[in-house]
Amino acid sequence: MYRSIVLSAWLILAGHEFAVGEVQQWDSSRLTDQTIEAIQQQTLNYHRCLDRQMAAFNQKDFDSRTASNSVLKQCEDQLDPIRSSLLNEHVPIEIANRYLLRKRHEAARQVLKFMMFAESQQNGH
C-alpha cells in the first residue's frame, strides 16, 4: 500500500511538472504583428547592407569565398537588432540563434553566388 501511495504521488508530481513544461514552451504565434514587421524591416536592412558591400567590393584577382566572408563580416552587426527583437518577445535564445544562423546561411549562399559570378566575369569565363 505504501508503494502505491508513493507511486501515485510521484505520478501526480510528474504530471504536474509535465503540464508546467507545456505552459513554458514557446509558441511562435505569440509574436506580435509589430515585432514581425520590425524583424522584416531589420532583415531588409541586413540585405541592403550586403548589397551595398557587394556593390562596393572592388578588388582585383579575388577569391570568391574570401570575398564573401569579408562582405558577410561587414554586415554582421545588422543581425543584432533582429536578435534583440526576438529576445524582447521572450523567444528562447536557442530558437533566436537558430533563426539568425539560418538567415546568415541564406545570405552567405546569395553572396557567394554573386561573388562566384563576379570572379568568373573577371577571369573572362
JSON list of N, CA and C in Angstrom, two decimals, residues 49-98:
[
{"chain": "A", "resi": 49, "resn": "CYS", "atom": "N", "xyz": [22.53, 46.14, -46.60]},
{"chain": "A", "resi": 49, "resn": "CYS", "atom": "CA", "xyz": [23.94, 46.25, -46.24]},
{"chain": "A", "resi": 49, "resn": "CYS", "atom": "C", "xyz": [24.77, 45.30, -47.10]},
{"chain": "A", "resi": 50, "resn": "LEU", "atom": "N", "xyz": [24.30, 44.07, -47.25]},
{"chain": "A", "resi": 50, "resn": "LEU", "atom": "CA", "xyz": [25.02, 43.11, -48.09]},
{"chain": "A", "resi": 50, "resn": "LEU", "atom": "C", "xyz": [25.11, 43.60, -49.53]},
{"chain": "A", "resi": 51, "resn": "ASP", "atom": "N", "xyz": [24.01, 44.14, -50.04]},
{"chain": "A", "resi": 51, "resn": "ASP", "atom": "CA", "xyz": [24.00, 44.66, -51.41]},
{"chain": "A", "resi": 51, "resn": "ASP", "atom": "C", "xyz": [25.01, 45.80, -51.57]},
{"chain": "A", "resi": 52, "resn": "ARG", "atom": "N", "xyz": [25.02, 46.72, -50.59]},
{"chain": "A", "resi": 52, "resn": "ARG", "atom": "CA", "xyz": [25.97, 47.84, -50.65]},
{"chain": "A", "resi": 52, "resn": "ARG", "atom": "C", "xyz": [27.41, 47.34, -50.62]},
{"chain": "A", "resi": 53, "resn": "GLN", "atom": "N", "xyz": [27.68, 46.37, -49.76]},
{"chain": "A", "resi": 53, "resn": "GLN", "atom": "CA", "xyz": [29.05, 45.86, -49.64]},
{"chain": "A", "resi": 53, "resn": "GLN", "atom": "C", "xyz": [29.48, 45.13, -50.91]},
{"chain": "A", "resi": 54, "resn": "MET", "atom": "N", "xyz": [28.56, 44.38, -51.50]},
{"chain": "A", "resi": 54, "resn": "MET", "atom": "CA", "xyz": [28.90, 43.68, -52.74]},
{"chain": "A", "resi": 54, "resn": "MET", "atom": "C", "xyz": [29.14, 44.67, -53.88]},
{"chain": "A", "resi": 55, "resn": "ALA", "atom": "N", "xyz": [28.32, 45.72, -53.93]},
{"chain": "A", "resi": 55, "resn": "ALA", "atom": "CA", "xyz": [28.48, 46.72, -54.98]},
{"chain": "A", "resi": 55, "resn": "ALA", "atom": "C", "xyz": [29.79, 47.50, -54.80]},
{"chain": "A", "resi": 56, "resn": "ALA", "atom": "N", "xyz": [30.16, 47.72, -53.55]},
{"chain": "A", "resi": 56, "resn": "ALA", "atom": "CA", "xyz": [31.38, 48.48, -53.28]},
{"chain": "A", "resi": 56, "resn": "ALA", "atom": "C", "xyz": [32.64, 47.62, -53.36]},
{"chain": "A", "resi": 57, "resn": "PHE", "atom": "N", "xyz": [32.46, 46.32, -53.40]},
{"chain": "A", "resi": 57, "resn": "PHE", "atom": "CA", "xyz": [33.63, 45.43, -53.43]},
{"chain": "A", "resi": 57, "resn": "PHE", "atom": "C", "xyz": [34.35, 45.60, -54.75]},
{"chain": "A", "resi": 58, "resn": "ASN", "atom": "N", "xyz": [35.60, 46.01, -54.66]},
{"chain": "A", "resi": 58, "resn": "ASN", "atom": "CA", "xyz": [36.36, 46.28, -55.88]},
{"chain": "A", "resi": 58, "resn": "ASN", "atom": "C", "xyz": [37.79, 45.83, -55.63]},
{"chain": "A", "resi": 59, "resn": "GLN", "atom": "N", "xyz": [38.02, 44.59, -55.90]},
{"chain": "A", "resi": 59, "resn": "GLN", "atom": "CA", "xyz": [39.36, 44.05, -55.66]},
{"chain": "A", "resi": 59, "resn": "GLN", "atom": "C", "xyz": [39.75, 43.22, -56.87]},
{"chain": "A", "resi": 60, "resn": "LYS", "atom": "N", "xyz": [40.96, 43.36, -57.30]},
{"chain": "A", "resi": 60, "resn": "LYS", "atom": "CA", "xyz": [41.46, 42.59, -58.43]},
{"chain": "A", "resi": 60, "resn": "LYS", "atom": "C", "xyz": [41.91, 41.22, -57.95]},
{"chain": "A", "resi": 61, "resn": "ASP", "atom": "N", "xyz": [41.69, 40.22, -58.78]},
{"chain": "A", "resi": 61, "resn": "ASP", "atom": "CA", "xyz": [42.14, 38.84, -58.51]},
{"chain": "A", "resi": 61, "resn": "ASP", "atom": "C", "xyz": [41.75, 38.38, -57.11]},
{"chain": "A", "resi": 62, "resn": "PHE", "atom": "N", "xyz": [40.46, 38.31, -56.86]},
{"chain": "A", "resi": 62, "resn": "PHE", "atom": "CA", "xyz": [39.99, 37.88, -55.54]},
{"chain": "A", "resi": 62, "resn": "PHE", "atom": "C", "xyz": [39.46, 36.45, -55.59]},
{"chain": "A", "resi": 63, "resn": "ASP", "atom": "N", "xyz": [39.46, 35.82, -54.44]},
{"chain": "A", "resi": 63, "resn": "ASP", "atom": "CA", "xyz": [38.85, 34.51, -54.28]},
{"chain": "A", "resi": 63, "resn": "ASP", "atom": "C", "xyz": [37.41, 34.73, -53.82]},
{"chain": "A", "resi": 64, "resn": "SER", "atom": "N", "xyz": [36.46, 34.10, -54.46]},
{"chain": "A", "resi": 64, "resn": "SER", "atom": "CA", "xyz": [35.05, 34.35, -54.17]},
{"chain": "A", "resi": 64, "resn": "SER", "atom": "C", "xyz": [34.68, 34.00, -52.73]},
{"chain": "A", "resi": 65, "resn": "ARG", "atom": "N", "xyz": [35.27, 32.95, -52.17]},
{"chain": "A", "resi": 65, "resn": "ARG", "atom": "CA", "xyz": [34.93, 32.58, -50.79]},
{"chain": "A", "resi": 65, "resn": "ARG", "atom": "C", "xyz": [35.48, 33.60, -49.79]},
{"chain": "A", "resi": 66, "resn": "THR", "atom": "N", "xyz": [36.70, 34.04, -50.01]},
{"chain": "A", "resi": 66, "resn": "THR", "atom": "CA", "xyz": [37.29, 35.04, -49.12]},
{"chain": "A", "resi": 66, "resn": "THR", "atom": "C", "xyz": [36.52, 36.35, -49.22]},
{"chain": "A", "resi": 67, "resn": "ALA", "atom": "N", "xyz": [36.16, 36.73, -50.43]},
{"chain": "A", "resi": 67, "resn": "ALA", "atom": "CA", "xyz": [35.39, 37.96, -50.63]},
{"chain": "A", "resi": 67, "resn": "ALA", "atom": "C", "xyz": [34.01, 37.86, -49.98]},
{"chain": "A", "resi": 68, "resn": "SER", "atom": "N", "xyz": [33.38, 36.70, -50.09]},
{"chain": "A", "resi": 68, "resn": "SER", "atom": "CA", "xyz": [32.06, 36.50, -49.48]},
{"chain": "A", "resi": 68, "resn": "SER", "atom": "C", "xyz": [32.15, 36.64, -47.97]},
{"chain": "A", "resi": 69, "resn": "ASN", "atom": "N", "xyz": [33.15, 36.03, -47.38]},
{"chain": "A", "resi": 69, "resn": "ASN", "atom": "CA", "xyz": [33.32, 36.13, -45.93]},
{"chain": "A", "resi": 69, "resn": "ASN", "atom": "C", "xyz": [33.54, 37.57, -45.50]},
{"chain": "A", "resi": 70, "resn": "SER", "atom": "N", "xyz": [34.30, 38.31, -46.27]},
{"chain": "A", "resi": 70, "resn": "SER", "atom": "CA", "xyz": [34.56, 39.71, -45.97]},
{"chain": "A", "resi": 70, "resn": "SER", "atom": "C", "xyz": [33.27, 40.52, -45.99]},
{"chain": "A", "resi": 71, "resn": "VAL", "atom": "N", "xyz": [32.46, 40.31, -47.00]},
{"chain": "A", "resi": 71, "resn": "VAL", "atom": "CA", "xyz": [31.19, 41.03, -47.12]},
{"chain": "A", "resi": 71, "resn": "VAL", "atom": "C", "xyz": [30.27, 40.67, -45.96]},
{"chain": "A", "resi": 72, "resn": "LEU", "atom": "N", "xyz": [30.16, 39.38, -45.65]},
{"chain": "A", "resi": 72, "resn": "LEU", "atom": "CA", "xyz": [29.28, 38.94, -44.57]},
{"chain": "A", "resi": 72, "resn": "LEU", "atom": "C", "xyz": [29.71, 39.51, -43.22]},
{"chain": "A", "resi": 73, "resn": "LYS", "atom": "N", "xyz": [31.01, 39.55, -42.98]},
{"chain": "A", "resi": 73, "resn": "LYS", "atom": "CA", "xyz": [31.50, 40.07, -41.69]},
{"chain": "A", "resi": 73, "resn": "LYS", "atom": "C", "xyz": [31.21, 41.56, -41.54]},
{"chain": "A", "resi": 74, "resn": "GLN", "atom": "N", "xyz": [31.24, 42.30, -42.64]},
{"chain": "A", "resi": 74, "resn": "GLN", "atom": "CA", "xyz": [30.98, 43.73, -42.56]},
{"chain": "A", "resi": 74, "resn": "GLN", "atom": "C", "xyz": [29.54, 44.05, -42.21]},
{"chain": "A", "resi": 75, "resn": "CYS", "atom": "N", "xyz": [28.64, 43.11, -42.46]},
{"chain": "A", "resi": 75, "resn": "CYS", "atom": "CA", "xyz": [27.21, 43.35, -42.17]},
{"chain": "A", "resi": 75, "resn": "CYS", "atom": "C", "xyz": [26.72, 42.54, -40.98]},
{"chain": "A", "resi": 76, "resn": "GLU", "atom": "N", "xyz": [27.62, 41.89, -40.29]},
{"chain": "A", "resi": 76, "resn": "GLU", "atom": "CA", "xyz": [27.25, 41.02, -39.18]},
{"chain": "A", "resi": 76, "resn": "GLU", "atom": "C", "xyz": [26.46, 41.77, -38.10]},
{"chain": "A", "resi": 77, "resn": "ASP", "atom": "N", "xyz": [26.84, 43.01, -37.82]},
{"chain": "A", "resi": 77, "resn": "ASP", "atom": "CA", "xyz": [26.17, 43.77, -36.76]},
{"chain": "A", "resi": 77, "resn": "ASP", "atom": "C", "xyz": [24.71, 44.11, -37.10]},
{"chain": "A", "resi": 78, "resn": "GLN", "atom": "N", "xyz": [24.33, 43.95, -38.35]},
{"chain": "A", "resi": 78, "resn": "GLN", "atom": "CA", "xyz": [22.94, 44.20, -38.76]},
{"chain": "A", "resi": 78, "resn": "GLN", "atom": "C", "xyz": [21.99, 43.11, -38.24]},
{"chain": "A", "resi": 79, "resn": "LEU", "atom": "N", "xyz": [22.55, 42.00, -37.79]},
{"chain": "A", "resi": 79, "resn": "LEU", "atom": "CA", "xyz": [21.72, 40.92, -37.25]},
{"chain": "A", "resi": 79, "resn": "LEU", "atom": "C", "xyz": [21.37, 41.15, -35.77]},
{"chain": "A", "resi": 80, "resn": "ASP", "atom": "N", "xyz": [22.11, 42.00, -35.09]},
{"chain": "A", "resi": 80, "resn": "ASP", "atom": "CA", "xyz": [21.88, 42.24, -33.66]},
{"chain": "A", "resi": 80, "resn": "ASP", "atom": "C", "xyz": [20.48, 42.78, -33.36]},
{"chain": "A", "resi": 81, "resn": "PRO", "atom": "N", "xyz": [19.94, 43.73, -34.14]},
{"chain": "A", "resi": 81, "resn": "PRO", "atom": "CA", "xyz": [18.58, 44.19, -33.84]},
{"chain": "A", "resi": 81, "resn": "PRO", "atom": "C", "xyz": [17.53, 43.08, -33.98]},
{"chain": "A", "resi": 82, "resn": "ILE", "atom": "N", "xyz": [17.76, 42.15, -34.88]},
{"chain": "A", "resi": 82, "resn": "ILE", "atom": "CA", "xyz": [16.83, 41.03, -35.03]},
{"chain": "A", "resi": 82, "resn": "ILE", "atom": "C", "xyz": [16.87, 40.17, -33.77]},
{"chain": "A", "resi": 83, "resn": "ARG", "atom": "N", "xyz": [18.07, 39.89, -33.28]},
{"chain": "A", "resi": 83, "resn": "ARG", "atom": "CA", "xyz": [18.23, 39.12, -32.05]},
{"chain": "A", "resi": 83, "resn": "ARG", "atom": "C", "xyz": [17.53, 39.83, -30.89]},
{"chain": "A", "resi": 84, "resn": "SER", "atom": "N", "xyz": [17.72, 41.13, -30.79]},
{"chain": "A", "resi": 84, "resn": "SER", "atom": "CA", "xyz": [17.09, 41.89, -29.70]},
{"chain": "A", "resi": 84, "resn": "SER", "atom": "C", "xyz": [15.57, 41.82, -29.79]},
{"chain": "A", "resi": 85, "resn": "SER", "atom": "N", "xyz": [15.04, 41.97, -30.98]},
{"chain": "A", "resi": 85, "resn": "SER", "atom": "CA", "xyz": [13.58, 41.90, -31.15]},
{"chain": "A", "resi": 85, "resn": "SER", "atom": "C", "xyz": [13.04, 40.54, -30.72]},
{"chain": "A", "resi": 86, "resn": "LEU", "atom": "N", "xyz": [13.74, 39.49, -31.11]},
{"chain": "A", "resi": 86, "resn": "LEU", "atom": "CA", "xyz": [13.29, 38.15, -30.73]},
{"chain": "A", "resi": 86, "resn": "LEU", "atom": "C", "xyz": [13.38, 37.94, -29.22]},
{"chain": "A", "resi": 87, "resn": "LEU", "atom": "N", "xyz": [14.47, 38.36, -28.64]},
{"chain": "A", "resi": 87, "resn": "LEU", "atom": "CA", "xyz": [14.65, 38.16, -27.20]},
{"chain": "A", "resi": 87, "resn": "LEU", "atom": "C", "xyz": [13.68, 39.02, -26.39]},
{"chain": "A", "resi": 88, "resn": "ASN", "atom": "N", "xyz": [13.32, 40.19, -26.90]},
{"chain": "A", "resi": 88, "resn": "ASN", "atom": "CA", "xyz": [12.34, 41.04, -26.21]},
{"chain": "A", "resi": 88, "resn": "ASN", "atom": "C", "xyz": [10.96, 40.39, -26.20]},
{"chain": "A", "resi": 89, "resn": "GLU", "atom": "N", "xyz": [10.71, 39.52, -27.16]},
{"chain": "A", "resi": 89, "resn": "GLU", "atom": "CA", "xyz": [9.43, 38.79, -27.21]},
{"chain": "A", "resi": 89, "resn": "GLU", "atom": "C", "xyz": [9.52, 37.46, -26.46]},
{"chain": "A", "resi": 90, "resn": "HIS", "atom": "N", "xyz": [10.58, 37.30, -25.70]},
{"chain": "A", "resi": 90, "resn": "HIS", "atom": "CA", "xyz": [10.79, 36.10, -24.87]},
{"chain": "A", "resi": 90, "resn": "HIS", "atom": "C", "xyz": [10.95, 34.83, -25.69]},
{"chain": "A", "resi": 91, "resn": "VAL", "atom": "N", "xyz": [11.52, 34.98, -26.87]},
{"chain": "A", "resi": 91, "resn": "VAL", "atom": "CA", "xyz": [11.86, 33.81, -27.68]},
{"chain": "A", "resi": 91, "resn": "VAL", "atom": "C", "xyz": [13.09, 33.19, -27.04]},
{"chain": "A", "resi": 92, "resn": "PRO", "atom": "N", "xyz": [13.09, 31.88, -26.81]},
{"chain": "A", "resi": 92, "resn": "PRO", "atom": "CA", "xyz": [14.27, 31.24, -26.22]},
{"chain": "A", "resi": 92, "resn": "PRO", "atom": "C", "xyz": [15.52, 31.49, -27.07]},
{"chain": "A", "resi": 93, "resn": "ILE", "atom": "N", "xyz": [16.64, 31.68, -26.40]},
{"chain": "A", "resi": 93, "resn": "ILE", "atom": "CA", "xyz": [17.89, 32.04, -27.07]},
{"chain": "A", "resi": 93, "resn": "ILE", "atom": "C", "xyz": [18.28, 31.00, -28.13]},
{"chain": "A", "resi": 94, "resn": "GLU", "atom": "N", "xyz": [17.99, 29.74, -27.88]},
{"chain": "A", "resi": 94, "resn": "GLU", "atom": "CA", "xyz": [18.33, 28.69, -28.84]},
{"chain": "A", "resi": 94, "resn": "GLU", "atom": "C", "xyz": [17.57, 28.89, -30.15]},
{"chain": "A", "resi": 95, "resn": "ILE", "atom": "N", "xyz": [16.31, 29.24, -30.04]},
{"chain": "A", "resi": 95, "resn": "ILE", "atom": "CA", "xyz": [15.48, 29.44, -31.22]},
{"chain": "A", "resi": 95, "resn": "ILE", "atom": "C", "xyz": [15.91, 30.70, -31.96]},
{"chain": "A", "resi": 96, "resn": "ALA", "atom": "N", "xyz": [16.20, 31.76, -31.21]},
{"chain": "A", "resi": 96, "resn": "ALA", "atom": "CA", "xyz": [16.66, 33.01, -31.83]},
{"chain": "A", "resi": 96, "resn": "ALA", "atom": "C", "xyz": [17.98, 32.78, -32.56]},
{"chain": "A", "resi": 97, "resn": "ASN", "atom": "N", "xyz": [18.89, 32.06, -31.93]},
{"chain": "A", "resi": 97, "resn": "ASN", "atom": "CA", "xyz": [20.19, 31.78, -32.57]},
{"chain": "A", "resi": 97, "resn": "ASN", "atom": "C", "xyz": [20.02, 30.94, -33.83]},
{"chain": "A", "resi": 98, "resn": "ARG", "atom": "N", "xyz": [19.15, 29.95, -33.77]},
{"chain": "A", "resi": 98, "resn": "ARG", "atom": "CA", "xyz": [18.90, 29.11, -34.93]},
{"chain": "A", "resi": 98, "resn": "ARG", "atom": "C", "xyz": [18.31, 29.93, -36.08]}
]
